[in-house]
PDB file of C-alpha atoms and ligand atoms in Angstrom:
ATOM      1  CA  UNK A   1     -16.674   2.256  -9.142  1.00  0.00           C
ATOM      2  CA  UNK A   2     -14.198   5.256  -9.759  1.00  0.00           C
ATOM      3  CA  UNK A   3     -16.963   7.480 -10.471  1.00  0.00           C
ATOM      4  CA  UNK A   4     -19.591   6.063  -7.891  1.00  0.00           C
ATOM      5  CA  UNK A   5     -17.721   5.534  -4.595  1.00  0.00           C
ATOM      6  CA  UNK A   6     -13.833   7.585  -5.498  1.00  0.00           C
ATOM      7  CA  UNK A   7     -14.577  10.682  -7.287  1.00  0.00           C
ATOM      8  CA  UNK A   8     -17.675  11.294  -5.825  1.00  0.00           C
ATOM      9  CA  UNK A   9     -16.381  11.272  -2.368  1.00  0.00           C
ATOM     10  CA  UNK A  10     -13.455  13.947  -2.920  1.00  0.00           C
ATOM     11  CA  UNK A  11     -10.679  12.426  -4.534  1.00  0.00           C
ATOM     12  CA  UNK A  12      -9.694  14.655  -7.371  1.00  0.00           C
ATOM     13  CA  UNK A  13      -6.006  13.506  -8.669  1.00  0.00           C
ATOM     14  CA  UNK A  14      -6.949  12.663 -12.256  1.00  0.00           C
ATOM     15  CA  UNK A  15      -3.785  10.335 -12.834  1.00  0.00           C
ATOM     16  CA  UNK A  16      -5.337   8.053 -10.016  1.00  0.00           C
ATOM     17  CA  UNK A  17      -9.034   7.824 -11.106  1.00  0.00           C
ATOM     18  CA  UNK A  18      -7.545   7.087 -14.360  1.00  0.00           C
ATOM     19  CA  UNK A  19      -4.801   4.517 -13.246  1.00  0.00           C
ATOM     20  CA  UNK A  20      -7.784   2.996 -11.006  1.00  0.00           C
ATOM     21  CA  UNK A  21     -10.754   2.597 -14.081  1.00  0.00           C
ATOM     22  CA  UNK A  22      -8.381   0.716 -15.933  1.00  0.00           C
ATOM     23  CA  UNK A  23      -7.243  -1.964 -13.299  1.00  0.00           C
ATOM     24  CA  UNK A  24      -8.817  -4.876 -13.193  1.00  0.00           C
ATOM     25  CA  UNK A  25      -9.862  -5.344  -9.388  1.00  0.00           C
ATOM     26  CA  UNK A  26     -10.799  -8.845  -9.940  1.00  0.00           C
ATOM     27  CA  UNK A  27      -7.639 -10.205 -10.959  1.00  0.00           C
ATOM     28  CA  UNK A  28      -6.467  -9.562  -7.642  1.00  0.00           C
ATOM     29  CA  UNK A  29      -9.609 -11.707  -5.673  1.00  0.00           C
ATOM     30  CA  UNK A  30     -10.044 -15.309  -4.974  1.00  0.00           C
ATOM     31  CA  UNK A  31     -13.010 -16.772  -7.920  1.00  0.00           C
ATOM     32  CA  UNK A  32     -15.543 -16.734  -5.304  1.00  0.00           C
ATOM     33  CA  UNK A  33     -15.222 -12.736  -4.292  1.00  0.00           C
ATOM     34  CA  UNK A  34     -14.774 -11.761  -8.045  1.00  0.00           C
ATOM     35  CA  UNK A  35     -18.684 -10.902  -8.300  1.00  0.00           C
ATOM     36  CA  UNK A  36     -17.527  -8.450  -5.377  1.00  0.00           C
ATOM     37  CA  UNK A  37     -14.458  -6.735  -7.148  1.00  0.00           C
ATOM     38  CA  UNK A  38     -16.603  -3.264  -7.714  1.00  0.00           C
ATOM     39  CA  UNK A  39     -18.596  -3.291  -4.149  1.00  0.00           C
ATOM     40  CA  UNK A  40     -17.413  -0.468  -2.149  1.00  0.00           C
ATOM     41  CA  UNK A  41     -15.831  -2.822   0.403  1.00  0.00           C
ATOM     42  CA  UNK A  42     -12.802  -4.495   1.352  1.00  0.00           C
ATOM     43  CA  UNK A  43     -12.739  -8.245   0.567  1.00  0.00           C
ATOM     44  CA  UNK A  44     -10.707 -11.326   2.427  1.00  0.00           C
ATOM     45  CA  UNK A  45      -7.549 -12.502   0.153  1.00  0.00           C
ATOM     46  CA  UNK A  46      -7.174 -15.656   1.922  1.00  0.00           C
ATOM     47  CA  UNK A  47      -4.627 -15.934   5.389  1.00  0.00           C
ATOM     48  CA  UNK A  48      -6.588 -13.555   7.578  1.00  0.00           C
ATOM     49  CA  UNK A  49      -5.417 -10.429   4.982  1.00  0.00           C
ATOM     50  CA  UNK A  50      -8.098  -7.834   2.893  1.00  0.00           C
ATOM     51  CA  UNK A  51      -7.456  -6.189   0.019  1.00  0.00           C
ATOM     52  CA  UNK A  52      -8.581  -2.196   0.862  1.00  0.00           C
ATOM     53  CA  UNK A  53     -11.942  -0.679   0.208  1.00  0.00           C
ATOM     54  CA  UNK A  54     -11.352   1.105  -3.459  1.00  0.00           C
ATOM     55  CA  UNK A  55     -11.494   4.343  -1.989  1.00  0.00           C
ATOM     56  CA  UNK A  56      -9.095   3.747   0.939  1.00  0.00           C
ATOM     57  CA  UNK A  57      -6.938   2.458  -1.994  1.00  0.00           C
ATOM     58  CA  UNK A  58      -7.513   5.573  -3.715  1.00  0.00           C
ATOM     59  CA  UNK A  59      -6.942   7.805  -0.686  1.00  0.00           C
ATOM     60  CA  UNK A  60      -3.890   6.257  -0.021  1.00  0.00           C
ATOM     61  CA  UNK A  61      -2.176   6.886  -3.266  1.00  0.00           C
ATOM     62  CA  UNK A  62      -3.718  10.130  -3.857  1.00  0.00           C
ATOM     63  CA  UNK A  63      -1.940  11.035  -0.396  1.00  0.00           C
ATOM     64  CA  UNK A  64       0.945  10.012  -1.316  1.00  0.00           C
ATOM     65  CA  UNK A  65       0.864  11.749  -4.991  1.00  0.00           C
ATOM     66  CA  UNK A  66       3.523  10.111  -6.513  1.00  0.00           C
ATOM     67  CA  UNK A  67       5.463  11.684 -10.006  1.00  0.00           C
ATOM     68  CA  UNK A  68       5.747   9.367 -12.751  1.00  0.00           C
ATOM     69  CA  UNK A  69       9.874   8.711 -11.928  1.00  0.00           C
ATOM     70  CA  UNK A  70       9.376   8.014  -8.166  1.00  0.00           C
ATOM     71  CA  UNK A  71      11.229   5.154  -6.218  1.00  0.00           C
ATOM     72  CA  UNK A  72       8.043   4.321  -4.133  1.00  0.00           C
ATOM     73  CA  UNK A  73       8.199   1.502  -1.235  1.00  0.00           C
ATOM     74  CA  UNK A  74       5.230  -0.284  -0.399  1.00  0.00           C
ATOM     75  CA  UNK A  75       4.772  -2.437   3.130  1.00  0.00           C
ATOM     76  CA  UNK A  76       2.106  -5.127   2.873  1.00  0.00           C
ATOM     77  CA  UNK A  77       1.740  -6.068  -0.708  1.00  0.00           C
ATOM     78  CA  UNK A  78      -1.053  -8.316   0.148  1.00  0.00           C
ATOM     79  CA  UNK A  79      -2.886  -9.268  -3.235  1.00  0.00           C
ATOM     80  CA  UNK A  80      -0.799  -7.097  -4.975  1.00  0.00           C
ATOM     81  CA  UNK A  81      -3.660  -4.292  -6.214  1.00  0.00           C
ATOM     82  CA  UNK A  82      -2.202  -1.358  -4.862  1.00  0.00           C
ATOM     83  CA  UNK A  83       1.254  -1.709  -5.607  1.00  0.00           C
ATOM     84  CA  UNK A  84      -0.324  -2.648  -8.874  1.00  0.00           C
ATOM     85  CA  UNK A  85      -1.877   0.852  -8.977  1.00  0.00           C
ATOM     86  CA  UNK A  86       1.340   2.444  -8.012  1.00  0.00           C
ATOM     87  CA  UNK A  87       3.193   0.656 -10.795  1.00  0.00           C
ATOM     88  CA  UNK A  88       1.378   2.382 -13.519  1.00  0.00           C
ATOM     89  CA  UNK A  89       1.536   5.883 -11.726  1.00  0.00           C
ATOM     90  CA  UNK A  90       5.629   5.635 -11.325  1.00  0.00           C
ATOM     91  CA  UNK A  91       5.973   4.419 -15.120  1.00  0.00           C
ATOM     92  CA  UNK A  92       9.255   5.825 -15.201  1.00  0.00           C
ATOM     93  CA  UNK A  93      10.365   4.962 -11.941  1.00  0.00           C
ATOM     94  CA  UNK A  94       9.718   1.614  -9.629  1.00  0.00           C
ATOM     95  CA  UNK A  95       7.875   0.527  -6.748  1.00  0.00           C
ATOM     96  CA  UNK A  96       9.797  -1.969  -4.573  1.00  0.00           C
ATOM     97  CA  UNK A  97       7.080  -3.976  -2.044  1.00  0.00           C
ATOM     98  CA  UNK A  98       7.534  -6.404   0.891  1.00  0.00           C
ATOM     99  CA  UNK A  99       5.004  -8.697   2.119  1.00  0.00           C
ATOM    100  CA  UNK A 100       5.643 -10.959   5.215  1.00  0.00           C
ATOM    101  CA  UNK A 101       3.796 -14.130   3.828  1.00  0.00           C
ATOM    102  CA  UNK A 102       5.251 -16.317   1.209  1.00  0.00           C
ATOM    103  CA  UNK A 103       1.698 -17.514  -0.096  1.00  0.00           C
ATOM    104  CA  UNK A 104       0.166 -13.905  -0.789  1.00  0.00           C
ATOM    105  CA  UNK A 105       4.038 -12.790  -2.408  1.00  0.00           C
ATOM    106  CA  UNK A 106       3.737 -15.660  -4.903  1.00  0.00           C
ATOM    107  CA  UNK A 107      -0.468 -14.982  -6.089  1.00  0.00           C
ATOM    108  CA  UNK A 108       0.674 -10.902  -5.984  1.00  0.00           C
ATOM    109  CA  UNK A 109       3.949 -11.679  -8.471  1.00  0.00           C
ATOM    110  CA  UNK A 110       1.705 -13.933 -10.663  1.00  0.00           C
ATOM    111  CA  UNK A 111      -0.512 -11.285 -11.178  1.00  0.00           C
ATOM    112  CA  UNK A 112       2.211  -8.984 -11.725  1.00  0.00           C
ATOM    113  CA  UNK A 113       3.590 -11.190 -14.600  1.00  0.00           C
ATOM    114  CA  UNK A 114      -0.067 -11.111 -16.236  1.00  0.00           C
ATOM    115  CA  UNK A 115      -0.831  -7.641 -15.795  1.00  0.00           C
ATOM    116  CA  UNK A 116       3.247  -7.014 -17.372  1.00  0.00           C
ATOM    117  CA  UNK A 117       4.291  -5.389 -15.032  1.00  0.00           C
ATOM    118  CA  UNK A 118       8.117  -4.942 -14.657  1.00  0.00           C
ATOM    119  CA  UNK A 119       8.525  -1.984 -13.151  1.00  0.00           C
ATOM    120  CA  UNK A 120       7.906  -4.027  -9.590  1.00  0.00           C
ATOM    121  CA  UNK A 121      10.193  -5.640  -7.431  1.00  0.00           C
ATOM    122  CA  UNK A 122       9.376  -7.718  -4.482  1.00  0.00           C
ATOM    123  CA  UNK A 123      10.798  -8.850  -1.402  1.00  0.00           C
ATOM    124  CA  UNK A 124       9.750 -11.579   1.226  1.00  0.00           C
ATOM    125  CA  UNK A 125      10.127 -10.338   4.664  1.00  0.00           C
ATOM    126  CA  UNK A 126       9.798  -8.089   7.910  1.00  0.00           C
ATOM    127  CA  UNK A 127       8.456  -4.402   5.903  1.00  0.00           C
ATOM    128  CA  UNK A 128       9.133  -2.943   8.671  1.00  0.00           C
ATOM    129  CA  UNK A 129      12.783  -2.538   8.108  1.00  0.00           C
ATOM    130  CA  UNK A 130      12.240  -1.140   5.079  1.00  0.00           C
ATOM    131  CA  UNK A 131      14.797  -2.112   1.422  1.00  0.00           C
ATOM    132  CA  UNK A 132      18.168  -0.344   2.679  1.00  0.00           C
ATOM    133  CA  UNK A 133      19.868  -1.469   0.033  1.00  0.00           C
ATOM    134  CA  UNK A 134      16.947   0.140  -2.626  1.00  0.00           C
ATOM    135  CA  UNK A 135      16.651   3.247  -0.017  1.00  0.00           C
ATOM    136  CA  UNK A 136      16.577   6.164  -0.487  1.00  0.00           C
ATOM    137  CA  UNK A 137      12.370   6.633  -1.676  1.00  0.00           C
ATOM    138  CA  UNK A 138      10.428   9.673  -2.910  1.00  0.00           C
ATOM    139  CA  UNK A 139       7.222   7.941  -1.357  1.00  0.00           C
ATOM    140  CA  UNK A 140       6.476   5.167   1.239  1.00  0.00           C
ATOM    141  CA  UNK A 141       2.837   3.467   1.779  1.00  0.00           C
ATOM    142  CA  UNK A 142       2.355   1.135   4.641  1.00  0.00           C
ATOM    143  CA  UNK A 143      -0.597  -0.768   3.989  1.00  0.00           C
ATOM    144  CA  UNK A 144      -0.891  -2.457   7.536  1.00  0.00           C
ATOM    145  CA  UNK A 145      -1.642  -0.600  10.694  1.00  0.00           C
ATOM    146  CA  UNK A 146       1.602   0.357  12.930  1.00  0.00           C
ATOM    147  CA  UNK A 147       1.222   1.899  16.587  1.00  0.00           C
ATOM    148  CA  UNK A 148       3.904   4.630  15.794  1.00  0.00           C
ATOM    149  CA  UNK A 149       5.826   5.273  12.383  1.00  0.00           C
ATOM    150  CA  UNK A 150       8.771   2.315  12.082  1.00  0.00           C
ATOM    151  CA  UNK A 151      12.000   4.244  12.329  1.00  0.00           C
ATOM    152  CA  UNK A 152      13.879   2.682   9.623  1.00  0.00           C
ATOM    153  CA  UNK A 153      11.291   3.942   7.024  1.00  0.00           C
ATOM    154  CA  UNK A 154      11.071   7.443   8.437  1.00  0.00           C
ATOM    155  CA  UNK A 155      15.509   6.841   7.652  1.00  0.00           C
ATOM    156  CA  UNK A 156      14.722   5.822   4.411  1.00  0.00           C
ATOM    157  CA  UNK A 157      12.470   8.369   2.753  1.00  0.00           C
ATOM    158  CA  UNK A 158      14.462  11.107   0.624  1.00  0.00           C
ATOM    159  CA  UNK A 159      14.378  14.222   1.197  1.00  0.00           C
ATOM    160  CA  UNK A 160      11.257  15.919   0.087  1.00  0.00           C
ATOM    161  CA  UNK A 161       9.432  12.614   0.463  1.00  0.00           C
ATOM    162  CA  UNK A 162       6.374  11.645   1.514  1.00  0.00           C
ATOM    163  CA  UNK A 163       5.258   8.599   4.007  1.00  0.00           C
ATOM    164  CA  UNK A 164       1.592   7.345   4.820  1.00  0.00           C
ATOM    165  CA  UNK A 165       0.558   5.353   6.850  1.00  0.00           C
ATOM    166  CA  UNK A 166      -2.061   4.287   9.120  1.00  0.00           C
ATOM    167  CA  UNK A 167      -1.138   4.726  12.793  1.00  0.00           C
ATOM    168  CA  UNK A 168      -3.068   3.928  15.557  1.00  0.00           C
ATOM    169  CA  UNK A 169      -4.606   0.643  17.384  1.00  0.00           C
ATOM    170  CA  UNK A 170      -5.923  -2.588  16.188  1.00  0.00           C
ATOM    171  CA  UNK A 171      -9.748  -1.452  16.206  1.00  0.00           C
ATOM    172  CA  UNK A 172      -9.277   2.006  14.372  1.00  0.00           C
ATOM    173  CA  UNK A 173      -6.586   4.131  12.798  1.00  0.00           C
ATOM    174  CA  UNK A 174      -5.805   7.180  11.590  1.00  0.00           C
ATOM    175  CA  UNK A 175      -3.818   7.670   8.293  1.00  0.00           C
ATOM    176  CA  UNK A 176      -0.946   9.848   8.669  1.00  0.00           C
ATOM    177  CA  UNK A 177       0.815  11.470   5.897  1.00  0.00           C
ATOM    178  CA  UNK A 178       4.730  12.546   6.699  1.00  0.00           C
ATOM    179  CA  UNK A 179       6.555  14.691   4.906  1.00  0.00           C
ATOM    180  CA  UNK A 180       9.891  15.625   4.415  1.00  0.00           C
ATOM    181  CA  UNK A 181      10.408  19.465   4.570  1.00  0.00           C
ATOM    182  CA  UNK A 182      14.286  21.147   4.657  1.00  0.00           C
ATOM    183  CA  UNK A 183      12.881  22.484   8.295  1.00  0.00           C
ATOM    184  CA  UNK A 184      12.252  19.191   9.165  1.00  0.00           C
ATOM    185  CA  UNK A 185       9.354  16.253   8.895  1.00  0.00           C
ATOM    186  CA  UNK A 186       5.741  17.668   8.970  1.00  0.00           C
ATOM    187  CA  UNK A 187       2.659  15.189   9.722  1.00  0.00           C
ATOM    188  CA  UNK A 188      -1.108  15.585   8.546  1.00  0.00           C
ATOM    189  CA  UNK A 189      -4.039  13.535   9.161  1.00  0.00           C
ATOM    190  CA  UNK A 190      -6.292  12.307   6.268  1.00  0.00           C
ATOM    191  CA  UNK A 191      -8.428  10.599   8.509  1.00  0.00           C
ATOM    192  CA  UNK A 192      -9.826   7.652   9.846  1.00  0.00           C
ATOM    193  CA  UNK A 193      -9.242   3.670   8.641  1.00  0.00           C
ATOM    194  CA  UNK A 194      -9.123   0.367  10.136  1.00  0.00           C
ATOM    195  CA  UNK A 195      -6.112  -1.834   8.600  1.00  0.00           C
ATOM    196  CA  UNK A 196      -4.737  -5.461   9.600  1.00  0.00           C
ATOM    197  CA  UNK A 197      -1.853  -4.882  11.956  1.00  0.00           C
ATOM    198  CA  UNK A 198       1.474  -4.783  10.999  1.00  0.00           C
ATOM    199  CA  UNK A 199       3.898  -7.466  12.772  1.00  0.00           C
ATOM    200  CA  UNK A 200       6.866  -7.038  13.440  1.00  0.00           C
ATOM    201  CA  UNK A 201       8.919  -8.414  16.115  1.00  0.00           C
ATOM    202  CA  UNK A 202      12.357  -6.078  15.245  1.00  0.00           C
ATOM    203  CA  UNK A 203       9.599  -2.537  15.341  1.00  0.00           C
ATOM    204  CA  UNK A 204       7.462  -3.456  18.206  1.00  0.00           C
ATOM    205  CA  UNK A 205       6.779  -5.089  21.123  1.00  0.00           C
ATOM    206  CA  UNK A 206       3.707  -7.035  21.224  1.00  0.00           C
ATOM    207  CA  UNK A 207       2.407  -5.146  24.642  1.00  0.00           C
ATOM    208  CA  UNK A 208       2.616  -1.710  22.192  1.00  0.00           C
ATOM    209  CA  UNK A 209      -0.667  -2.852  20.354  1.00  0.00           C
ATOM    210  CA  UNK A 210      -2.444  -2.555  23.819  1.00  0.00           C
TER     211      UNK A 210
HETATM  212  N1  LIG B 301      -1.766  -3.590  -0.059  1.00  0.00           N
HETATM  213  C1  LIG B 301      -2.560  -4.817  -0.048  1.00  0.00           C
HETATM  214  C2  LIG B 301      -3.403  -4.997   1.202  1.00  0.00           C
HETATM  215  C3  LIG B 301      -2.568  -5.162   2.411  1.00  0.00           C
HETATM  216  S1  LIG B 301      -3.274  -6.080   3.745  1.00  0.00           S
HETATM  217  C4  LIG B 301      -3.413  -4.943  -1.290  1.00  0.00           C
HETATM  218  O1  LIG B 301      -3.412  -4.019  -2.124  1.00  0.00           O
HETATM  219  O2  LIG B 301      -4.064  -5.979  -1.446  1.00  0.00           O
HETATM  220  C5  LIG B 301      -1.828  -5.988   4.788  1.00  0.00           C
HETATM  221  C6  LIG B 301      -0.699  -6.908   4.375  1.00  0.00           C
HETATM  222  O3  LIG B 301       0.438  -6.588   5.166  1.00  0.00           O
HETATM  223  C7  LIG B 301      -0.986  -8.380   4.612  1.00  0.00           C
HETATM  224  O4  LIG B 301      -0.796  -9.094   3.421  1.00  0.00           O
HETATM  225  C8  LIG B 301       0.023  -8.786   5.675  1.00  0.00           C
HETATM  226  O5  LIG B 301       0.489 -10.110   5.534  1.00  0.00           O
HETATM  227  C9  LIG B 301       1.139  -7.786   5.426  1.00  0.00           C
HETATM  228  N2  LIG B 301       2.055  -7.516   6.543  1.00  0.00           N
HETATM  229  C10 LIG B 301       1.773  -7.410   7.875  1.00  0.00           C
HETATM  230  N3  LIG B 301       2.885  -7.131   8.570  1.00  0.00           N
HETATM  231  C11 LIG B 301       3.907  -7.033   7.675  1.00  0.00           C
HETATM  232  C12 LIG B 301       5.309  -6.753   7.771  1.00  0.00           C
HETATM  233  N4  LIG B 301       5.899  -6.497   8.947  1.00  0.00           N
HETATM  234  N5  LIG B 301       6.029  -6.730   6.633  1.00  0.00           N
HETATM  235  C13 LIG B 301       5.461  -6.990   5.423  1.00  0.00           C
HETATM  236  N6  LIG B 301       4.146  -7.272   5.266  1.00  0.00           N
HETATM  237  C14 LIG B 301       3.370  -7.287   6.378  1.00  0.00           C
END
């Protein structure tokens, strides 16, 4: 998978390919999809929610680059693979993730606990207001799809952080990486994906999703 449908398409950050072999993709499906775990694809985790295509997954965190002693936040922690991923990359740090429903939170921690992972901590809850209390990050990763960048994460990434996530409208985004400079916050494009939405009634209106 790494080889076939990451590396091959232009993702180069060796930590990542080799944080990405060695996780077991189909620890985090449902026993019917685990056939599926290495198809180049994203895959339904149960309440409407997907777990990302392998290479948006490795995108994502290759865009976001974090060191190994990075405070990284993640919004959406859906099955729980990418902040999975994360965990081993910031193996001196901790990622900190929030996922809105109670029923994906409890499968994600389960397979946190068998994968021995305690470098995570989780939160059930609205992502969009980010962790103040955890704040401030050297990396943020929305994994749902926001029409403009929540303010309260933009407030909570550290100076000389980094924030992606995919901005747009519910039939196509585009992933945006932010990053903190002294002269300010610069913004890149890394190109085009199609996420679940975030909700959030505190960020957005419901009209903003047009
Ligand atoms: N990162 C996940 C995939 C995320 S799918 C993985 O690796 O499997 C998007 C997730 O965001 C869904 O689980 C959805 O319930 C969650 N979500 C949507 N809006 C949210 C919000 N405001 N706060 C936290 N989680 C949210």
């Amino acid at each position: 998978m790494v080889a076939a449908q990451i590396a091959s398409r232009g993702i180069k950050n060796r930590r990542v390919l080799a944080v990405m072999a060695g996780m077991p993709r189909e620890w985090f499906l449902p026993p019917h999809l685990q056939r599926e775990a290495y198809d180049d694809a994203p895959l339904p985790i149960g309440s409407g929610q997907a777990i990302s295509q392998p290479y948006i997954v490795a995108l994502m965190t290759a865009s976001l680059a974090p060191g190994r002693r990075d405070r990284v936040l993640e919004i959406g922690t859906g099955s729980g693979y990418q902040a999975a991923i994360l965990a081993r990359l910031v193996t001196g740090g901790r990622v900190y993730t929030i996922e809105r429903r109670p029923d994906l939170l409890v499968e994600a921690e389960e397979r946190f606990r068998r994968l021995s992972l305690t470098n995570i901590e989780t939160r059930m809850g609205d992502g969009a207001v980010g962790w103040p209390d955890a704040a401030p990050f050297d990396g943020i990763l929305v994994t749902a799809a926001a029409p403009r960048a929540p303010a309260a994460l933009l407030e909570q990434l550290a100076p000389g952080g980094r924030m992606v996530i995919p901005i747009g409208d519910l039939g196509a985004q585009e992933l945006v990486i932010y990053q903190s400079t002294v002269s300010g916050l610069e913004e890149r494009s890394a190109g085009s994906v199609r996420f679940v939405p975030l909700i959030s009634r505190f960020a957005f209106a419901e009209r903003e999703w047009g």
